[in-house]
JSON list of C-alpha atoms in Angstrom, two decimals:
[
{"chain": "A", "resi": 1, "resn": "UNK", "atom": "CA", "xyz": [-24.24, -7.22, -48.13]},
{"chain": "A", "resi": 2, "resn": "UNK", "atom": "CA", "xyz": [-21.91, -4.49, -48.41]},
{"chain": "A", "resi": 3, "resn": "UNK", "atom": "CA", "xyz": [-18.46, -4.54, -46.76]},
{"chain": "A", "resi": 4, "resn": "UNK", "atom": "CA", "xyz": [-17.84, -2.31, -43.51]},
{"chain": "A", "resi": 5, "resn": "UNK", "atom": "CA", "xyz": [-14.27, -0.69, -43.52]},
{"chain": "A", "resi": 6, "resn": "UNK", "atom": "CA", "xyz": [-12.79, -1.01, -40.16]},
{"chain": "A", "resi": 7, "resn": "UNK", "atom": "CA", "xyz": [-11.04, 2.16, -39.18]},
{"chain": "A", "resi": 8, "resn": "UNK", "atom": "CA", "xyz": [-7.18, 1.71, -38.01]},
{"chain": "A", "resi": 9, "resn": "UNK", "atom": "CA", "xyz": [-7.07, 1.70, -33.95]},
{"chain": "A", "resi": 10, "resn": "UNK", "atom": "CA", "xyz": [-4.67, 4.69, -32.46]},
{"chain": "A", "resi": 11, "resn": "UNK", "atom": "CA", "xyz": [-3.36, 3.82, -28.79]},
{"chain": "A", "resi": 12, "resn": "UNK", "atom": "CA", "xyz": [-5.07, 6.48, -25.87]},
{"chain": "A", "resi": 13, "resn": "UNK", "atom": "CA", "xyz": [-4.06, 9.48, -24.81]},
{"chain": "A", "resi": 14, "resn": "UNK", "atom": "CA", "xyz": [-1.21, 8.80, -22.07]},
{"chain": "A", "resi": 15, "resn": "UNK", "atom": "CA", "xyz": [-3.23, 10.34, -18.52]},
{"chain": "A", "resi": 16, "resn": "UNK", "atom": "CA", "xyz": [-1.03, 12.78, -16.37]},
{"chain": "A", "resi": 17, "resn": "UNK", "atom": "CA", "xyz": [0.03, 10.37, -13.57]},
{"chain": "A", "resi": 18, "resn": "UNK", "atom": "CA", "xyz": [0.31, 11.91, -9.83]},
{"chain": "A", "resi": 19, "resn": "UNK", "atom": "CA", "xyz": [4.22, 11.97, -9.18]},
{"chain": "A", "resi": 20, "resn": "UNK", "atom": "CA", "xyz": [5.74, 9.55, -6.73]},
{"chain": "A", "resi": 21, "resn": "UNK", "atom": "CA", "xyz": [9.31, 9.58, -5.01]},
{"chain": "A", "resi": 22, "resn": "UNK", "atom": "CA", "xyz": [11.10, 8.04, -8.08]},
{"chain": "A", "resi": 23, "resn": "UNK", "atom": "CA", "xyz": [13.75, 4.98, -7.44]},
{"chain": "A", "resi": 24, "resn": "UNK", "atom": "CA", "xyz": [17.04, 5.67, -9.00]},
{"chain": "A", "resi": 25, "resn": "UNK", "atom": "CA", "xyz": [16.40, 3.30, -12.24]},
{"chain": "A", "resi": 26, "resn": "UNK", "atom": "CA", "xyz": [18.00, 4.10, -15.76]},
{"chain": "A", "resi": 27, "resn": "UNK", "atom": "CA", "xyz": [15.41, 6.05, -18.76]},
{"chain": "A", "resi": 28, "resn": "UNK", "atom": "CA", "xyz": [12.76, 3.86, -20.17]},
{"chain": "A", "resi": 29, "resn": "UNK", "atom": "CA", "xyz": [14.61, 4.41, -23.63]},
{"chain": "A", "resi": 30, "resn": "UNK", "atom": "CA", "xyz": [14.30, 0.48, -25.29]},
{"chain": "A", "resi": 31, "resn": "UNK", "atom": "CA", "xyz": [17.93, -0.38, -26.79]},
{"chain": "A", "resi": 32, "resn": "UNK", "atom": "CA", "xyz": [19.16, 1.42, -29.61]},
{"chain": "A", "resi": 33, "resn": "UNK", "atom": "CA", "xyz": [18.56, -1.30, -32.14]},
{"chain": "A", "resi": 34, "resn": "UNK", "atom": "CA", "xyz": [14.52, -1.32, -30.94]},
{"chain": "A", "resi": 35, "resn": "UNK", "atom": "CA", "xyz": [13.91, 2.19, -31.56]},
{"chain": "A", "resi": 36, "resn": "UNK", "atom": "CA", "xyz": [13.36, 1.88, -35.41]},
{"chain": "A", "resi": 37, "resn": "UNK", "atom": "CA", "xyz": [10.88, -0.90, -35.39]},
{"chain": "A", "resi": 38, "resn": "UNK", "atom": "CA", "xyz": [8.69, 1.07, -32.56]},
{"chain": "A", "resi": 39, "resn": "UNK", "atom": "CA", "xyz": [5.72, 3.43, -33.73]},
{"chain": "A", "resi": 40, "resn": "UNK", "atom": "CA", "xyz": [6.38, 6.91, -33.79]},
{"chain": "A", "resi": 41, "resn": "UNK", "atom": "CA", "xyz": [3.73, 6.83, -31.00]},
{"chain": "A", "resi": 42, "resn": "UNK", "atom": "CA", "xyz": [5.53, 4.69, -28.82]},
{"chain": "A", "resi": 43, "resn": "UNK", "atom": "CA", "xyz": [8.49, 6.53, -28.73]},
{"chain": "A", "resi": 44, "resn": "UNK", "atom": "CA", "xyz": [7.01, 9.95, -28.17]},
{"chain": "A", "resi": 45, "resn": "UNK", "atom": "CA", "xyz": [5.51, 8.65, -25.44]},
{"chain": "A", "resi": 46, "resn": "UNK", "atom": "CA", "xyz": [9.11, 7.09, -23.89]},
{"chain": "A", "resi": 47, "resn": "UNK", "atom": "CA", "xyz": [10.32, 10.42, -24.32]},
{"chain": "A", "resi": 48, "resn": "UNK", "atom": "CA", "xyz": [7.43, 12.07, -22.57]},
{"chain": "A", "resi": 49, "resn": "UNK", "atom": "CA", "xyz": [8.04, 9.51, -19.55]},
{"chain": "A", "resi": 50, "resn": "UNK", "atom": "CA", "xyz": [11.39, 9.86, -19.34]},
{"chain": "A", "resi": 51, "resn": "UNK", "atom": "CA", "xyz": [11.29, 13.58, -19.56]},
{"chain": "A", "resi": 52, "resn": "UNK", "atom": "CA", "xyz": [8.04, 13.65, -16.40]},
{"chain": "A", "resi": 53, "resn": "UNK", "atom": "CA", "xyz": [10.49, 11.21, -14.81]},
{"chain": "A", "resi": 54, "resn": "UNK", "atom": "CA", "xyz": [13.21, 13.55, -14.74]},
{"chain": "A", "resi": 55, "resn": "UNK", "atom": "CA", "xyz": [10.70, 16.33, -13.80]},
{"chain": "A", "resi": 56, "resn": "UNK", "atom": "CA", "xyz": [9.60, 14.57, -10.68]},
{"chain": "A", "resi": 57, "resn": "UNK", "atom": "CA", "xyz": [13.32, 13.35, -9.53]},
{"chain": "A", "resi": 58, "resn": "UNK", "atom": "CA", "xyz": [14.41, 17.33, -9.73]},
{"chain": "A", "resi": 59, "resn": "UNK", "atom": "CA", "xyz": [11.11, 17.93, -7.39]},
{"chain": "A", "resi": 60, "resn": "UNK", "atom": "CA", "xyz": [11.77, 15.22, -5.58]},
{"chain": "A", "resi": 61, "resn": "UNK", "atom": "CA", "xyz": [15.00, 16.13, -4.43]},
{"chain": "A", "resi": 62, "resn": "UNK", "atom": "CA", "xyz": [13.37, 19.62, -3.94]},
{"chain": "A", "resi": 63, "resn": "UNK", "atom": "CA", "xyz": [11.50, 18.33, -1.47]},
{"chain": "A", "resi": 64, "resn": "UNK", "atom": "CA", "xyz": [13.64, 16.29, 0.63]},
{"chain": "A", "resi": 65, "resn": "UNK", "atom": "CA", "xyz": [14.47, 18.97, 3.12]},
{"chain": "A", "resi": 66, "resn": "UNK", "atom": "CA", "xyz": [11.18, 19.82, 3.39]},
{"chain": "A", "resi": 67, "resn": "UNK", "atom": "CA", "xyz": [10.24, 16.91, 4.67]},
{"chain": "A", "resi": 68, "resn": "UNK", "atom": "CA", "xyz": [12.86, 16.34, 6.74]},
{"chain": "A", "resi": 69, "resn": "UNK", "atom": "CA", "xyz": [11.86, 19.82, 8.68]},
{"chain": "A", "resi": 70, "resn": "UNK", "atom": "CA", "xyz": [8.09, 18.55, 8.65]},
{"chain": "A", "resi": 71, "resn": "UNK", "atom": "CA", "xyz": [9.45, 15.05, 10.05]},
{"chain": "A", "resi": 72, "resn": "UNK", "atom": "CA", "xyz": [11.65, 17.41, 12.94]},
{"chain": "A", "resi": 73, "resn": "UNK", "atom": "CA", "xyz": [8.62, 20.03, 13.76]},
{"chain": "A", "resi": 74, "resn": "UNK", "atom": "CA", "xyz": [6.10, 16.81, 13.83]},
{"chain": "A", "resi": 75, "resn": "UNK", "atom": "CA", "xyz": [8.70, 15.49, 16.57]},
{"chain": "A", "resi": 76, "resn": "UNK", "atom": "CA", "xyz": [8.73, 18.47, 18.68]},
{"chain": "A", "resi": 77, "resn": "UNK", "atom": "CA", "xyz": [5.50, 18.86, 19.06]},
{"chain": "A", "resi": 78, "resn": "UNK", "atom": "CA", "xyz": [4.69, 15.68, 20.50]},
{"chain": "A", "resi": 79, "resn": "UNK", "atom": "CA", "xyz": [3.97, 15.22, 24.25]},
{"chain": "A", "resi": 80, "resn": "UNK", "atom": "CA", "xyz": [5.89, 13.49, 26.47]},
{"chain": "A", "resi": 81, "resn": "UNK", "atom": "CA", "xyz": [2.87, 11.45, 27.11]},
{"chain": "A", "resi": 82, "resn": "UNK", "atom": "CA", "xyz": [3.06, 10.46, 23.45]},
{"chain": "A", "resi": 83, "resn": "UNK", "atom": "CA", "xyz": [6.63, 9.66, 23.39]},
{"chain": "A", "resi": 84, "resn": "UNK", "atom": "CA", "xyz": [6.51, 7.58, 26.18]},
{"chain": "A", "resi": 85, "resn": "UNK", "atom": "CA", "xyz": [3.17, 5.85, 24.61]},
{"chain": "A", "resi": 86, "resn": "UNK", "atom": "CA", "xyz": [4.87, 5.26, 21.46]},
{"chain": "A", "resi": 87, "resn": "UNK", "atom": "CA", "xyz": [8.48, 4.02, 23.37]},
{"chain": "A", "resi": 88, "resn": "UNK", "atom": "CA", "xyz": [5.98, 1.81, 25.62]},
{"chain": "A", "resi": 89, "resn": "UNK", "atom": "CA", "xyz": [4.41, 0.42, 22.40]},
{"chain": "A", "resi": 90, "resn": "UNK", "atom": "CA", "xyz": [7.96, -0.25, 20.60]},
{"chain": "A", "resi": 91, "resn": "UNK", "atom": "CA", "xyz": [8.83, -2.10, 23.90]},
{"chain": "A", "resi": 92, "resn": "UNK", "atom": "CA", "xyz": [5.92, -4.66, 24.05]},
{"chain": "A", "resi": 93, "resn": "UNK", "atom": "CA", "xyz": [6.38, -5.08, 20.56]},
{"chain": "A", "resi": 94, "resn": "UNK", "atom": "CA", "xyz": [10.07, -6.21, 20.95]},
{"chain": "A", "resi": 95, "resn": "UNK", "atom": "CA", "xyz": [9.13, -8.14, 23.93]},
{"chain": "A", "resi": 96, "resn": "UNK", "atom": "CA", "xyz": [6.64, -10.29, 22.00]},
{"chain": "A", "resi": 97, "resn": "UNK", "atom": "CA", "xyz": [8.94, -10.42, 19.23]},
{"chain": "A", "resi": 98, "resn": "UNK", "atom": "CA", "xyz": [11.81, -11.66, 21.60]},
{"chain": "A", "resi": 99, "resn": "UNK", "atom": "CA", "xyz": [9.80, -14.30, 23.34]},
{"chain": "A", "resi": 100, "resn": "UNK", "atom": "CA", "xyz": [8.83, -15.46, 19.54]},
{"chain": "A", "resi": 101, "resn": "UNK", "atom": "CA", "xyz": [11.91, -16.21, 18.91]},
{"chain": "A", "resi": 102, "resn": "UNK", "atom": "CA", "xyz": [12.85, -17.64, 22.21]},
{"chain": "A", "resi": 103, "resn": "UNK", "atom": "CA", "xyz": [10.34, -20.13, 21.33]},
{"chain": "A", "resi": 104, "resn": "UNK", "atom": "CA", "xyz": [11.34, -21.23, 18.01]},
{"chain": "A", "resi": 105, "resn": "UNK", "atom": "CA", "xyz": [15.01, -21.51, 19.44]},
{"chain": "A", "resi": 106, "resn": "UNK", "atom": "CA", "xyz": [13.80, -23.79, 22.72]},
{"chain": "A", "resi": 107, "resn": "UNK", "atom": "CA", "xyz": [11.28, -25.97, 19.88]},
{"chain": "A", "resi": 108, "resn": "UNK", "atom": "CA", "xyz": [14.11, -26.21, 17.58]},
{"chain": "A", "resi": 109, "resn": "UNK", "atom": "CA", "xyz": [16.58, -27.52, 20.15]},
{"chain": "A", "resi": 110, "resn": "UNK", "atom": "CA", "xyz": [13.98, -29.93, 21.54]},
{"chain": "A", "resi": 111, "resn": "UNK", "atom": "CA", "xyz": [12.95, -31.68, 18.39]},
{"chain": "A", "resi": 112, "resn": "UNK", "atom": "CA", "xyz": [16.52, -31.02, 16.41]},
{"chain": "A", "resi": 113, "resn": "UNK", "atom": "CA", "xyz": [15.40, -28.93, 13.56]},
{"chain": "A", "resi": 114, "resn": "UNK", "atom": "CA", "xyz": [19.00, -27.59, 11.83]},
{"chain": "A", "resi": 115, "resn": "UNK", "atom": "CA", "xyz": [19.53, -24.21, 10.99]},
{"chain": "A", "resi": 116, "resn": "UNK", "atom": "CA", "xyz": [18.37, -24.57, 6.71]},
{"chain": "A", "resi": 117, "resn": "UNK", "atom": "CA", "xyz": [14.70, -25.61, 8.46]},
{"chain": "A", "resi": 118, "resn": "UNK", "atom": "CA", "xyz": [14.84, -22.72, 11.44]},
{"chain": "A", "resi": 119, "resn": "UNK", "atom": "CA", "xyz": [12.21, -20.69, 9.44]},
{"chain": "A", "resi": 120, "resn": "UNK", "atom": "CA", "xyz": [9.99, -23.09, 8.50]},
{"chain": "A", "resi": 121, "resn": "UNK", "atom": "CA", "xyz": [9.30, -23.22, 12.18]},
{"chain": "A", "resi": 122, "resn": "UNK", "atom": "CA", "xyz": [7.00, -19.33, 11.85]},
{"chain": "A", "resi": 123, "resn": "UNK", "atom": "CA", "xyz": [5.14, -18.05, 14.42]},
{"chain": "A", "resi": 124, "resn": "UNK", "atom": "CA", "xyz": [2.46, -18.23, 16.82]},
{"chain": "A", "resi": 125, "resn": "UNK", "atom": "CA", "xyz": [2.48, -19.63, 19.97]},
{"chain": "A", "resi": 126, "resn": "UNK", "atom": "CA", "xyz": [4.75, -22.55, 21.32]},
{"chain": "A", "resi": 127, "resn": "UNK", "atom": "CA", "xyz": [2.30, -25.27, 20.67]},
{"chain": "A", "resi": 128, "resn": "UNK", "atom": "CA", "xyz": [2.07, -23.97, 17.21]},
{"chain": "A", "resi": 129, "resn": "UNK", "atom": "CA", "xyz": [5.22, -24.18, 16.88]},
{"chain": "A", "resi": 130, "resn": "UNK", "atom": "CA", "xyz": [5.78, -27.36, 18.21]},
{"chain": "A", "resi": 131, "resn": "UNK", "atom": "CA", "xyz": [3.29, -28.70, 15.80]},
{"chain": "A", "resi": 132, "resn": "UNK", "atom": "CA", "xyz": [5.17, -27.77, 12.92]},
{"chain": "A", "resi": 133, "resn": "UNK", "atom": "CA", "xyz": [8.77, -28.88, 14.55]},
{"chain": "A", "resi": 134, "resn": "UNK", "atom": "CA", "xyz": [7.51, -32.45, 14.57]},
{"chain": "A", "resi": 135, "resn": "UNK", "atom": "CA", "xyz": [6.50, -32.89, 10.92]},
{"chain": "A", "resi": 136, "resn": "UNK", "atom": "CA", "xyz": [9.75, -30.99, 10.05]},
{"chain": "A", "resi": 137, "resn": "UNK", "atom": "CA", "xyz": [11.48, -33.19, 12.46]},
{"chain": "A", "resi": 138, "resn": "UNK", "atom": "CA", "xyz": [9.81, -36.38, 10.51]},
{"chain": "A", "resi": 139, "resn": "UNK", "atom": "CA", "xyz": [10.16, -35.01, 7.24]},
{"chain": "A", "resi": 140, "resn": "UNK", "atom": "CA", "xyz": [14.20, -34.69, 8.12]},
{"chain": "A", "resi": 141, "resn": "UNK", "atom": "CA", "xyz": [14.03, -38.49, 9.66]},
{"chain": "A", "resi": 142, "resn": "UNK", "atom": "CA", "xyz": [12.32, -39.68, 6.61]},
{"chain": "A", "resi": 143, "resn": "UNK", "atom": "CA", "xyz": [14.69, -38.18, 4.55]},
{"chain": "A", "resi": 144, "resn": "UNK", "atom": "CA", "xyz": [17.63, -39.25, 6.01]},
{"chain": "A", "resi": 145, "resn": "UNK", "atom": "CA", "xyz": [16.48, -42.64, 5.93]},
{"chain": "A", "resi": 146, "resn": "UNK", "atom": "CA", "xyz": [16.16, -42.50, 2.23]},
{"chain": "A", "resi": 147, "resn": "UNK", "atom": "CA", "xyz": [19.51, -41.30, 1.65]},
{"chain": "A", "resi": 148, "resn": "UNK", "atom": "CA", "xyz": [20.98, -43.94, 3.98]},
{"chain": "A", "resi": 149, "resn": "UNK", "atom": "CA", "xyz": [19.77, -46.98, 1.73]}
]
């Protein structure tokens, strides 16, 4: 048999990567006593991210007041048929939301759930909710009847 030689595995190519509205975070730069024990490689490519990241915050910020005008015209040239749809919509959304939580207040009182267990009670409708008051309401019962002996 004769013996294969293995050539030594270089990382890819780093792709271009679309740029996105960067969050405010620090440079990707590893801490200072890091960057001698990373492949050359490695840290050309750090320096190529940090330097795209700084690219894209610049445009970024560039393009804020664009956007802001798009946002305005886009406004403007709505209908009032479409504002009022979209202010009817945001209404019966609230209102469902409200009664939601009207329910979870008038199950919590009823079965005695405290105020750490309000959100276990969710959503859905009242008998849901119910439902899922009672085993709260036995789990707190059963608890407190542990700690009492």
């Amino acid at each position: 048999m004769s013996e294969q030689t293995i050539a030594p595995v270089t990382p890819p190519a780093l792709a271009p990567v679309a740029p996105q509205t960067p969050a405010p975070t620090a440079p990707l730069t590893p801490p200072a006593e890091d960057v001698s024990t990373l492949p050359q490689w490695a840290r050309d490519a750090i320096t190529k991210a940090n330097s795209e990241a700084a690219a894209a915050r610049i445009k970024a910020k560039e393009l804020e007041p664009a956007a802001a005008q798009f946002a305005a015209l886009e406004e403007a040239s709505k209908t009032e048929a479409q504002r009022l749809a979209e202010s009817e919509a945001t209404a019966k959304r609230e209102a469902l939301e409200a009664r939601a939580e009207s329910a979870r207040y008038k199950v919590a009182l009823a079965h005695g759930i405290p105020a750490d267990d309000f959100d276990l009670l969710g959503t859905g409708t009242e008998e849901e909710i119910t439902a899922r008051a009672v085993k709260i309401a036995a789990k707190n019962a059963a608890q407190a009847a542990a700690t009492a002996t």
